[in-house]
């Protein structure tokens, strides 16, 4: 595709509900990243994939967070039993390979009520 | 926990003024990037610096990487309202690692 596409753009979840956030990277991009961004703050790294392999998940805040990229293209970030502190913008980025320019999607704004 | 601290956190200036944003860390980075992010959008890459002491210019923006590769600065000359946004630095601890973002500087340029 022309750019990184994330869906949904906005998600409101009741506390305790499970959510799934989707990322469609730029076609052919090997590296894919997920970040969490609080309002007015810099993005915080969550996890990184190279093709279908999740090479680093050190930034996932708890075991309620799970990410997958089963075919090395589309990725899903799943949050189980959402809590209010999970409210944030979740950004996905992709790059051709790790050390090349990363392109970001518009993000999914998650609000947990 | 973010490795890179940016200052100031907020900056509001008049059109035509100059400004500098700082990005500091106690860690050494193999490369450092600067991004600009507008509301409702993802960050967009402005520049990548890789050599200690390197200076890059992009029109009215001047980026400098510290000699020890632990810090960087972004200087904007004659700021314009279109420069308004969240400026982010991001450091790569070593090649083959992902980038870690700074705390961000929110810039507002008043016409």
JSON list of C-alpha atoms in Angstrom, two decimals:
[
{"chain": "A", "resi": 1, "resn": "UNK", "atom": "CA", "xyz": [0.00, 0.00, 0.00]},
{"chain": "A", "resi": 2, "resn": "UNK", "atom": "CA", "xyz": [0.92, 3.65, -0.19]},
{"chain": "A", "resi": 3, "resn": "UNK", "atom": "CA", "xyz": [1.52, 3.99, 3.52]},
{"chain": "A", "resi": 4, "resn": "UNK", "atom": "CA", "xyz": [1.12, 2.28, 6.87]},
{"chain": "A", "resi": 5, "resn": "UNK", "atom": "CA", "xyz": [-2.55, 1.80, 7.63]},
{"chain": "A", "resi": 6, "resn": "UNK", "atom": "CA", "xyz": [-3.94, 1.28, 11.12]},
{"chain": "A", "resi": 7, "resn": "UNK", "atom": "CA", "xyz": [-7.45, 0.36, 12.14]},
{"chain": "A", "resi": 8, "resn": "UNK", "atom": "CA", "xyz": [-9.58, 1.30, 13.83]},
{"chain": "A", "resi": 9, "resn": "UNK", "atom": "CA", "xyz": [-8.58, 4.98, 14.13]},
{"chain": "A", "resi": 10, "resn": "UNK", "atom": "CA", "xyz": [-10.54, 5.25, 17.39]},
{"chain": "A", "resi": 11, "resn": "UNK", "atom": "CA", "xyz": [-11.61, 2.61, 19.86]},
{"chain": "A", "resi": 12, "resn": "UNK", "atom": "CA", "xyz": [-13.57, 3.01, 23.06]},
{"chain": "A", "resi": 13, "resn": "UNK", "atom": "CA", "xyz": [-13.50, -0.02, 25.31]},
{"chain": "A", "resi": 14, "resn": "UNK", "atom": "CA", "xyz": [-15.09, -0.72, 28.64]},
{"chain": "A", "resi": 15, "resn": "UNK", "atom": "CA", "xyz": [-12.67, -1.67, 31.37]},
{"chain": "A", "resi": 16, "resn": "UNK", "atom": "CA", "xyz": [-12.09, -5.41, 31.27]},
{"chain": "A", "resi": 17, "resn": "UNK", "atom": "CA", "xyz": [-12.90, -5.74, 27.56]},
{"chain": "A", "resi": 18, "resn": "UNK", "atom": "CA", "xyz": [-10.41, -7.27, 25.10]},
{"chain": "A", "resi": 19, "resn": "UNK", "atom": "CA", "xyz": [-9.34, -5.21, 22.06]},
{"chain": "A", "resi": 20, "resn": "UNK", "atom": "CA", "xyz": [-7.43, -5.94, 18.84]},
{"chain": "A", "resi": 21, "resn": "UNK", "atom": "CA", "xyz": [-5.60, -3.24, 16.90]},
{"chain": "A", "resi": 22, "resn": "UNK", "atom": "CA", "xyz": [-4.55, -3.86, 13.32]},
{"chain": "A", "resi": 23, "resn": "UNK", "atom": "CA", "xyz": [-1.55, -2.62, 11.36]},
{"chain": "A", "resi": 24, "resn": "UNK", "atom": "CA", "xyz": [-1.06, -2.98, 7.60]},
{"chain": "A", "resi": 25, "resn": "UNK", "atom": "CA", "xyz": [2.58, -2.10, 6.89]},
{"chain": "A", "resi": 26, "resn": "UNK", "atom": "CA", "xyz": [3.99, -0.86, 3.60]},
{"chain": "A", "resi": 27, "resn": "UNK", "atom": "CA", "xyz": [4.21, -3.79, 1.20]},
{"chain": "A", "resi": 28, "resn": "UNK", "atom": "CA", "xyz": [7.63, -5.45, 1.29]},
{"chain": "A", "resi": 29, "resn": "UNK", "atom": "CA", "xyz": [8.71, -3.92, 4.58]},
{"chain": "A", "resi": 30, "resn": "UNK", "atom": "CA", "xyz": [10.47, -6.49, 6.73]},
{"chain": "A", "resi": 31, "resn": "UNK", "atom": "CA", "xyz": [10.58, -4.60, 10.03]},
{"chain": "A", "resi": 32, "resn": "UNK", "atom": "CA", "xyz": [7.46, -3.67, 11.99]},
{"chain": "A", "resi": 33, "resn": "UNK", "atom": "CA", "xyz": [7.26, -1.81, 15.28]},
{"chain": "A", "resi": 34, "resn": "UNK", "atom": "CA", "xyz": [4.55, -1.03, 17.81]},
{"chain": "A", "resi": 35, "resn": "UNK", "atom": "CA", "xyz": [4.71, 2.01, 20.08]},
{"chain": "A", "resi": 36, "resn": "UNK", "atom": "CA", "xyz": [2.44, 3.40, 22.79]},
{"chain": "A", "resi": 37, "resn": "UNK", "atom": "CA", "xyz": [2.11, 7.19, 23.03]},
{"chain": "A", "resi": 38, "resn": "UNK", "atom": "CA", "xyz": [0.54, 9.14, 25.86]},
{"chain": "A", "resi": 39, "resn": "UNK", "atom": "CA", "xyz": [-0.83, 12.61, 25.09]},
{"chain": "A", "resi": 40, "resn": "UNK", "atom": "CA", "xyz": [1.99, 15.11, 24.49]},
{"chain": "A", "resi": 41, "resn": "UNK", "atom": "CA", "xyz": [4.69, 12.53, 25.17]},
{"chain": "A", "resi": 42, "resn": "UNK", "atom": "CA", "xyz": [7.13, 10.64, 23.00]},
{"chain": "A", "resi": 43, "resn": "UNK", "atom": "CA", "xyz": [6.21, 7.15, 21.78]},
{"chain": "A", "resi": 44, "resn": "UNK", "atom": "CA", "xyz": [7.35, 4.29, 23.99]},
{"chain": "A", "resi": 45, "resn": "UNK", "atom": "CA", "xyz": [8.61, 1.12, 22.32]},
{"chain": "A", "resi": 46, "resn": "UNK", "atom": "CA", "xyz": [6.45, -1.96, 22.77]},
{"chain": "A", "resi": 47, "resn": "UNK", "atom": "CA", "xyz": [7.65, -4.64, 20.38]},
{"chain": "A", "resi": 48, "resn": "UNK", "atom": "CA", "xyz": [9.45, -5.32, 17.09]},
{"chain": "A", "resi": 49, "resn": "UNK", "atom": "CA", "xyz": [9.04, -7.92, 14.34]},
{"chain": "A", "resi": 50, "resn": "UNK", "atom": "CA", "xyz": [11.34, -8.96, 11.56]},
{"chain": "A", "resi": 51, "resn": "UNK", "atom": "CA", "xyz": [9.07, -10.71, 9.10]},
{"chain": "A", "resi": 52, "resn": "UNK", "atom": "CA", "xyz": [6.96, -13.05, 11.26]},
{"chain": "A", "resi": 53, "resn": "UNK", "atom": "CA", "xyz": [9.52, -13.32, 14.05]},
{"chain": "A", "resi": 54, "resn": "UNK", "atom": "CA", "xyz": [8.98, -11.22, 17.15]},
{"chain": "A", "resi": 55, "resn": "UNK", "atom": "CA", "xyz": [12.58, -10.32, 17.96]},
{"chain": "A", "resi": 56, "resn": "UNK", "atom": "CA", "xyz": [11.97, -7.96, 20.87]},
{"chain": "A", "resi": 57, "resn": "UNK", "atom": "CA", "xyz": [8.94, -7.70, 23.13]},
{"chain": "A", "resi": 58, "resn": "UNK", "atom": "CA", "xyz": [10.71, -6.09, 26.04]},
{"chain": "A", "resi": 59, "resn": "UNK", "atom": "CA", "xyz": [8.50, -3.00, 25.96]},
{"chain": "A", "resi": 60, "resn": "UNK", "atom": "CA", "xyz": [5.17, -4.77, 26.44]},
{"chain": "A", "resi": 61, "resn": "UNK", "atom": "CA", "xyz": [3.94, -3.45, 29.81]},
{"chain": "A", "resi": 62, "resn": "UNK", "atom": "CA", "xyz": [2.27, -6.65, 31.02]},
{"chain": "A", "resi": 63, "resn": "UNK", "atom": "CA", "xyz": [1.21, -10.11, 29.95]},
{"chain": "A", "resi": 64, "resn": "UNK", "atom": "CA", "xyz": [-2.14, -8.61, 28.99]},
{"chain": "A", "resi": 65, "resn": "UNK", "atom": "CA", "xyz": [-0.42, -7.27, 25.85]},
{"chain": "A", "resi": 66, "resn": "UNK", "atom": "CA", "xyz": [0.21, -9.63, 22.97]},
{"chain": "A", "resi": 67, "resn": "UNK", "atom": "CA", "xyz": [1.35, -8.96, 19.40]},
{"chain": "A", "resi": 68, "resn": "UNK", "atom": "CA", "xyz": [1.55, -11.20, 16.37]},
{"chain": "A", "resi": 69, "resn": "UNK", "atom": "CA", "xyz": [2.49, -11.04, 12.70]},
{"chain": "A", "resi": 70, "resn": "UNK", "atom": "CA", "xyz": [1.81, -14.58, 11.53]},
{"chain": "A", "resi": 71, "resn": "UNK", "atom": "CA", "xyz": [2.52, -14.18, 7.81]},
{"chain": "A", "resi": 72, "resn": "UNK", "atom": "CA", "xyz": [5.12, -11.46, 8.05]},
{"chain": "A", "resi": 73, "resn": "UNK", "atom": "CA", "xyz": [2.79, -8.74, 6.81]},
{"chain": "A", "resi": 74, "resn": "UNK", "atom": "CA", "xyz": [-0.26, -7.58, 8.78]},
{"chain": "A", "resi": 75, "resn": "UNK", "atom": "CA", "xyz": [0.23, -7.32, 12.53]},
{"chain": "A", "resi": 76, "resn": "UNK", "atom": "CA", "xyz": [-2.25, -7.30, 15.38]},
{"chain": "A", "resi": 77, "resn": "UNK", "atom": "CA", "xyz": [-1.72, -5.90, 18.86]},
{"chain": "A", "resi": 78, "resn": "UNK", "atom": "CA", "xyz": [-4.12, -7.45, 21.34]},
{"chain": "A", "resi": 79, "resn": "UNK", "atom": "CA", "xyz": [-4.82, -6.10, 24.79]},
{"chain": "A", "resi": 80, "resn": "UNK", "atom": "CA", "xyz": [-6.73, -8.35, 27.17]},
{"chain": "A", "resi": 81, "resn": "UNK", "atom": "CA", "xyz": [-8.80, -7.14, 30.13]},
{"chain": "A", "resi": 82, "resn": "UNK", "atom": "CA", "xyz": [-8.17, -3.48, 29.31]},
{"chain": "A", "resi": 83, "resn": "UNK", "atom": "CA", "xyz": [-7.45, -1.05, 32.14]},
{"chain": "A", "resi": 84, "resn": "UNK", "atom": "CA", "xyz": [-7.78, 2.74, 32.23]},
{"chain": "A", "resi": 85, "resn": "UNK", "atom": "CA", "xyz": [-4.00, 3.13, 32.15]},
{"chain": "A", "resi": 86, "resn": "UNK", "atom": "CA", "xyz": [-4.02, 1.42, 28.72]},
{"chain": "A", "resi": 87, "resn": "UNK", "atom": "CA", "xyz": [-5.66, 4.53, 27.26]},
{"chain": "A", "resi": 88, "resn": "UNK", "atom": "CA", "xyz": [-3.20, 5.95, 24.72]},
{"chain": "A", "resi": 89, "resn": "UNK", "atom": "CA", "xyz": [-2.45, 6.20, 21.01]},
{"chain": "A", "resi": 90, "resn": "UNK", "atom": "CA", "xyz": [-0.94, 3.00, 19.64]},
{"chain": "A", "resi": 91, "resn": "UNK", "atom": "CA", "xyz": [1.40, 3.64, 16.72]},
{"chain": "A", "resi": 92, "resn": "UNK", "atom": "CA", "xyz": [2.64, 1.13, 14.20]},
{"chain": "A", "resi": 93, "resn": "UNK", "atom": "CA", "xyz": [5.68, 1.73, 11.99]},
{"chain": "A", "resi": 94, "resn": "UNK", "atom": "CA", "xyz": [7.38, -0.27, 9.28]},
{"chain": "A", "resi": 95, "resn": "UNK", "atom": "CA", "xyz": [10.72, -0.08, 7.50]},
{"chain": "A", "resi": 96, "resn": "UNK", "atom": "CA", "xyz": [12.31, -1.96, 4.63]},
{"chain": "A", "resi": 97, "resn": "UNK", "atom": "CA", "xyz": [14.93, -3.34, 6.98]},
{"chain": "A", "resi": 98, "resn": "UNK", "atom": "CA", "xyz": [15.85, -2.39, 10.56]},
{"chain": "A", "resi": 99, "resn": "UNK", "atom": "CA", "xyz": [18.31, 0.43, 9.90]},
{"chain": "A", "resi": 100, "resn": "UNK", "atom": "CA", "xyz": [16.33, 2.22, 7.19]},
{"chain": "A", "resi": 101, "resn": "UNK", "atom": "CA", "xyz": [13.71, 4.95, 7.53]},
{"chain": "A", "resi": 102, "resn": "UNK", "atom": "CA", "xyz": [10.61, 3.92, 9.45]},
{"chain": "A", "resi": 103, "resn": "UNK", "atom": "CA", "xyz": [7.21, 5.11, 8.28]},
{"chain": "A", "resi": 104, "resn": "UNK", "atom": "CA", "xyz": [4.45, 5.54, 10.83]},
{"chain": "A", "resi": 105, "resn": "UNK", "atom": "CA", "xyz": [0.71, 5.01, 10.60]},
{"chain": "A", "resi": 106, "resn": "UNK", "atom": "CA", "xyz": [-1.77, 7.53, 11.97]},
{"chain": "A", "resi": 107, "resn": "UNK", "atom": "CA", "xyz": [-2.26, 5.46, 15.09]},
{"chain": "A", "resi": 108, "resn": "UNK", "atom": "CA", "xyz": [-5.23, 4.03, 16.95]},
{"chain": "A", "resi": 109, "resn": "UNK", "atom": "CA", "xyz": [-6.51, 6.12, 19.84]},
{"chain": "A", "resi": 110, "resn": "UNK", "atom": "CA", "xyz": [-7.72, 3.74, 22.55]},
{"chain": "A", "resi": 111, "resn": "UNK", "atom": "CA", "xyz": [-9.88, 5.08, 25.35]},
{"chain": "A", "resi": 112, "resn": "UNK", "atom": "CA", "xyz": [-10.78, 2.75, 28.19]},
{"chain": "A", "resi": 113, "resn": "UNK", "atom": "CA", "xyz": [-13.81, 3.84, 30.20]},
{"chain": "B", "resi": 1, "resn": "UNK", "atom": "CA", "xyz": [11.32, 4.62, 30.93]},
{"chain": "B", "resi": 2, "resn": "UNK", "atom": "CA", "xyz": [12.70, 6.81, 28.17]},
{"chain": "B", "resi": 3, "resn": "UNK", "atom": "CA", "xyz": [16.44, 7.11, 27.66]},
{"chain": "B", "resi": 4, "resn": "UNK", "atom": "CA", "xyz": [16.29, 10.52, 26.01]},
{"chain": "B", "resi": 5, "resn": "UNK", "atom": "CA", "xyz": [15.20, 13.68, 27.79]},
{"chain": "B", "resi": 6, "resn": "UNK", "atom": "CA", "xyz": [14.10, 16.64, 25.71]},
{"chain": "B", "resi": 7, "resn": "UNK", "atom": "CA", "xyz": [13.96, 20.26, 26.78]},
{"chain": "B", "resi": 8, "resn": "UNK", "atom": "CA", "xyz": [11.99, 22.34, 26.88]},
{"chain": "B", "resi": 9, "resn": "UNK", "atom": "CA", "xyz": [8.84, 20.24, 27.11]},
{"chain": "B", "resi": 10, "resn": "UNK", "atom": "CA", "xyz": [6.67, 23.11, 25.86]},
{"chain": "B", "resi": 11, "resn": "UNK", "atom": "CA", "xyz": [7.66, 26.14, 23.80]},
{"chain": "B", "resi": 12, "resn": "UNK", "atom": "CA", "xyz": [5.45, 28.97, 22.56]},
{"chain": "B", "resi": 13, "resn": "UNK", "atom": "CA", "xyz": [7.08, 31.66, 20.46]},
{"chain": "B", "resi": 14, "resn": "UNK", "atom": "CA", "xyz": [6.20, 34.42, 18.02]},
{"chain": "B", "resi": 15, "resn": "UNK", "atom": "CA", "xyz": [6.60, 34.00, 14.29]},
{"chain": "B", "resi": 16, "resn": "UNK", "atom": "CA", "xyz": [10.10, 35.02, 13.21]},
{"chain": "B", "resi": 17, "resn": "UNK", "atom": "CA", "xyz": [11.87, 34.08, 16.43]},
{"chain": "B", "resi": 18, "resn": "UNK", "atom": "CA", "xyz": [14.64, 31.51, 16.68]},
{"chain": "B", "resi": 19, "resn": "UNK", "atom": "CA", "xyz": [14.57, 28.50, 18.98]},
{"chain": "B", "resi": 20, "resn": "UNK", "atom": "CA", "xyz": [16.62, 25.49, 20.04]},
{"chain": "B", "resi": 21, "resn": "UNK", "atom": "CA", "xyz": [15.38, 22.13, 21.28]},
{"chain": "B", "resi": 22, "resn": "UNK", "atom": "CA", "xyz": [17.71, 19.84, 23.19]},
{"chain": "B", "resi": 23, "resn": "UNK", "atom": "CA", "xyz": [17.84, 16.06, 23.39]},
{"chain": "B", "resi": 24, "resn": "UNK", "atom": "CA", "xyz": [20.04, 14.60, 26.13]},
{"chain": "B", "resi": 25, "resn": "UNK", "atom": "CA", "xyz": [21.00, 11.17, 27.39]},
{"chain": "B", "resi": 26, "resn": "UNK", "atom": "CA", "xyz": [23.64, 9.44, 29.46]},
{"chain": "B", "resi": 27, "resn": "UNK", "atom": "CA", "xyz": [23.75, 6.70, 26.83]},
{"chain": "B", "resi": 28, "resn": "UNK", "atom": "CA", "xyz": [25.75, 6.62, 23.61]},
{"chain": "B", "resi": 29, "resn": "UNK", "atom": "CA", "xyz": [23.83, 6.17, 20.36]},
{"chain": "B", "resi": 30, "resn": "UNK", "atom": "CA", "xyz": [25.03, 4.87, 17.01]},
{"chain": "B", "resi": 31, "resn": "UNK", "atom": "CA", "xyz": [22.56, 7.18, 15.31]},
{"chain": "B", "resi": 32, "resn": "UNK", "atom": "CA", "xyz": [19.91, 9.68, 16.23]},
{"chain": "B", "resi": 33, "resn": "UNK", "atom": "CA", "xyz": [16.83, 10.85, 14.40]},
{"chain": "B", "resi": 34, "resn": "UNK", "atom": "CA", "xyz": [14.53, 13.87, 14.66]},
{"chain": "B", "resi": 35, "resn": "UNK", "atom": "CA", "xyz": [10.82, 13.63, 13.86]},
{"chain": "B", "resi": 36, "resn": "UNK", "atom": "CA", "xyz": [7.94, 16.08, 13.70]},
{"chain": "B", "resi": 37, "resn": "UNK", "atom": "CA", "xyz": [4.44, 14.95, 14.61]},
{"chain": "B", "resi": 38, "resn": "UNK", "atom": "CA", "xyz": [1.20, 16.80, 13.96]},
{"chain": "B", "resi": 39, "resn": "UNK", "atom": "CA", "xyz": [-2.02, 16.12, 15.91]},
{"chain": "B", "resi": 40, "resn": "UNK", "atom": "CA", "xyz": [-3.74, 12.93, 14.80]},
{"chain": "B", "resi": 41, "resn": "UNK", "atom": "CA", "xyz": [-0.80, 11.83, 12.68]},
{"chain": "B", "resi": 42, "resn": "UNK", "atom": "CA", "xyz": [2.22, 9.62, 13.11]},
{"chain": "B", "resi": 43, "resn": "UNK", "atom": "CA", "xyz": [5.74, 11.06, 13.44]},
{"chain": "B", "resi": 44, "resn": "UNK", "atom": "CA", "xyz": [7.48, 11.99, 10.19]},
{"chain": "B", "resi": 45, "resn": "UNK", "atom": "CA", "xyz": [11.25, 11.69, 9.89]},
{"chain": "B", "resi": 46, "resn": "UNK", "atom": "CA", "xyz": [13.17, 14.95, 9.42]},
{"chain": "B", "resi": 47, "resn": "UNK", "atom": "CA", "xyz": [16.80, 13.84, 9.60]},
{"chain": "B", "resi": 48, "resn": "UNK", "atom": "CA", "xyz": [19.18, 11.10, 10.73]},
{"chain": "B", "resi": 49, "resn": "UNK", "atom": "CA", "xyz": [22.64, 11.89, 12.15]},
{"chain": "B", "resi": 50, "resn": "UNK", "atom": "CA", "xyz": [25.25, 9.19, 12.62]},
{"chain": "B", "resi": 51, "resn": "UNK", "atom": "CA", "xyz": [28.65, 10.81, 13.22]},
{"chain": "B", "resi": 52, "resn": "UNK", "atom": "CA", "xyz": [29.69, 12.57, 16.43]},
{"chain": "B", "resi": 53, "resn": "UNK", "atom": "CA", "xyz": [29.83, 16.34, 15.80]},
{"chain": "B", "resi": 54, "resn": "UNK", "atom": "CA", "xyz": [27.80, 16.04, 12.62]},
{"chain": "B", "resi": 55, "resn": "UNK", "atom": "CA", "xyz": [25.72, 19.04, 11.57]},
{"chain": "B", "resi": 56, "resn": "UNK", "atom": "CA", "xyz": [22.91, 18.79, 9.05]},
{"chain": "B", "resi": 57, "resn": "UNK", "atom": "CA", "xyz": [20.78, 21.58, 7.66]},
{"chain": "B", "resi": 58, "resn": "UNK", "atom": "CA", "xyz": [17.29, 21.28, 6.25]},
{"chain": "B", "resi": 59, "resn": "UNK", "atom": "CA", "xyz": [16.17, 24.73, 5.07]},
{"chain": "B", "resi": 60, "resn": "UNK", "atom": "CA", "xyz": [15.64, 26.70, 8.33]},
{"chain": "B", "resi": 61, "resn": "UNK", "atom": "CA", "xyz": [16.33, 23.68, 10.55]},
{"chain": "B", "resi": 62, "resn": "UNK", "atom": "CA", "xyz": [19.84, 22.84, 11.79]},
{"chain": "B", "resi": 63, "resn": "UNK", "atom": "CA", "xyz": [20.52, 19.54, 13.54]},
{"chain": "B", "resi": 64, "resn": "UNK", "atom": "CA", "xyz": [23.65, 18.74, 15.51]},
{"chain": "B", "resi": 65, "resn": "UNK", "atom": "CA", "xyz": [24.84, 15.45, 16.98]},
{"chain": "B", "resi": 66, "resn": "UNK", "atom": "CA", "xyz": [27.07, 15.81, 20.03]},
{"chain": "B", "resi": 67, "resn": "UNK", "atom": "CA", "xyz": [30.73, 14.82, 19.79]},
{"chain": "B", "resi": 68, "resn": "UNK", "atom": "CA", "xyz": [30.19, 11.97, 22.26]},
{"chain": "B", "resi": 69, "resn": "UNK", "atom": "CA", "xyz": [26.99, 10.89, 20.48]},
{"chain": "B", "resi": 70, "resn": "UNK", "atom": "CA", "xyz": [24.97, 11.26, 23.68]},
{"chain": "B", "resi": 71, "resn": "UNK", "atom": "CA", "xyz": [23.04, 14.40, 22.83]},
{"chain": "B", "resi": 72, "resn": "UNK", "atom": "CA", "xyz": [21.63, 16.40, 19.96]},
{"chain": "B", "resi": 73, "resn": "UNK", "atom": "CA", "xyz": [20.03, 19.75, 19.24]},
{"chain": "B", "resi": 74, "resn": "UNK", "atom": "CA", "xyz": [17.56, 21.13, 16.76]},
{"chain": "B", "resi": 75, "resn": "UNK", "atom": "CA", "xyz": [17.73, 24.84, 15.94]},
{"chain": "B", "resi": 76, "resn": "UNK", "atom": "CA", "xyz": [14.97, 26.56, 13.98]},
{"chain": "B", "resi": 77, "resn": "UNK", "atom": "CA", "xyz": [15.62, 29.96, 12.45]},
{"chain": "B", "resi": 78, "resn": "UNK", "atom": "CA", "xyz": [12.79, 32.43, 11.84]},
{"chain": "B", "resi": 79, "resn": "UNK", "atom": "CA", "xyz": [10.05, 30.08, 13.02]},
{"chain": "B", "resi": 80, "resn": "UNK", "atom": "CA", "xyz": [6.80, 29.99, 11.07]},
{"chain": "B", "resi": 81, "resn": "UNK", "atom": "CA", "xyz": [3.31, 28.84, 12.11]},
{"chain": "B", "resi": 82, "resn": "UNK", "atom": "CA", "xyz": [3.77, 25.78, 9.90]},
{"chain": "B", "resi": 83, "resn": "UNK", "atom": "CA", "xyz": [6.58, 24.66, 12.21]},
{"chain": "B", "resi": 84, "resn": "UNK", "atom": "CA", "xyz": [4.03, 24.04, 14.99]},
{"chain": "B", "resi": 85, "resn": "UNK", "atom": "CA", "xyz": [4.05, 20.44, 16.16]},
{"chain": "B", "resi": 86, "resn": "UNK", "atom": "CA", "xyz": [5.58, 17.89, 18.50]},
{"chain": "B", "resi": 87, "resn": "UNK", "atom": "CA", "xyz": [9.31, 17.45, 17.89]},
{"chain": "B", "resi": 88, "resn": "UNK", "atom": "CA", "xyz": [10.77, 14.10, 18.84]},
{"chain": "B", "resi": 89, "resn": "UNK", "atom": "CA", "xyz": [14.30, 12.81, 18.94]},
{"chain": "B", "resi": 90, "resn": "UNK", "atom": "CA", "xyz": [14.93, 9.07, 18.74]},
{"chain": "B", "resi": 91, "resn": "UNK", "atom": "CA", "xyz": [18.17, 7.25, 19.42]},
{"chain": "B", "resi": 92, "resn": "UNK", "atom": "CA", "xyz": [19.44, 3.89, 18.23]},
{"chain": "B", "resi": 93, "resn": "UNK", "atom": "CA", "xyz": [21.73, 2.34, 20.88]},
{"chain": "B", "resi": 94, "resn": "UNK", "atom": "CA", "xyz": [23.56, 0.29, 18.26]},
{"chain": "B", "resi": 95, "resn": "UNK", "atom": "CA", "xyz": [23.01, -0.83, 14.71]},
{"chain": "B", "resi": 96, "resn": "UNK", "atom": "CA", "xyz": [20.48, -3.59, 14.60]},
{"chain": "B", "resi": 97, "resn": "UNK", "atom": "CA", "xyz": [18.46, -2.16, 17.48]},
{"chain": "B", "resi": 98, "resn": "UNK", "atom": "CA", "xyz": [15.22, -0.31, 17.32]},
{"chain": "B", "resi": 99, "resn": "UNK", "atom": "CA", "xyz": [14.99, 3.41, 18.01]},
{"chain": "B", "resi": 100, "resn": "UNK", "atom": "CA", "xyz": [13.91, 4.79, 21.39]},
{"chain": "B", "resi": 101, "resn": "UNK", "atom": "CA", "xyz": [12.08, 8.09, 21.45]},
{"chain": "B", "resi": 102, "resn": "UNK", "atom": "CA", "xyz": [12.65, 11.11, 23.64]},
{"chain": "B", "resi": 103, "resn": "UNK", "atom": "CA", "xyz": [10.05, 12.79, 25.82]},
{"chain": "B", "resi": 104, "resn": "UNK", "atom": "CA", "xyz": [9.04, 15.29, 23.13]},
{"chain": "B", "resi": 105, "resn": "UNK", "atom": "CA", "xyz": [8.92, 19.08, 22.73]},
{"chain": "B", "resi": 106, "resn": "UNK", "atom": "CA", "xyz": [5.61, 20.68, 21.85]},
{"chain": "B", "resi": 107, "resn": "UNK", "atom": "CA", "xyz": [6.22, 23.81, 19.77]},
{"chain": "B", "resi": 108, "resn": "UNK", "atom": "CA", "xyz": [3.60, 26.46, 19.05]},
{"chain": "B", "resi": 109, "resn": "UNK", "atom": "CA", "xyz": [4.47, 29.31, 16.70]},
{"chain": "B", "resi": 110, "resn": "UNK", "atom": "CA", "xyz": [2.07, 32.22, 17.03]},
{"chain": "B", "resi": 111, "resn": "UNK", "atom": "CA", "xyz": [1.39, 34.27, 13.88]}
]
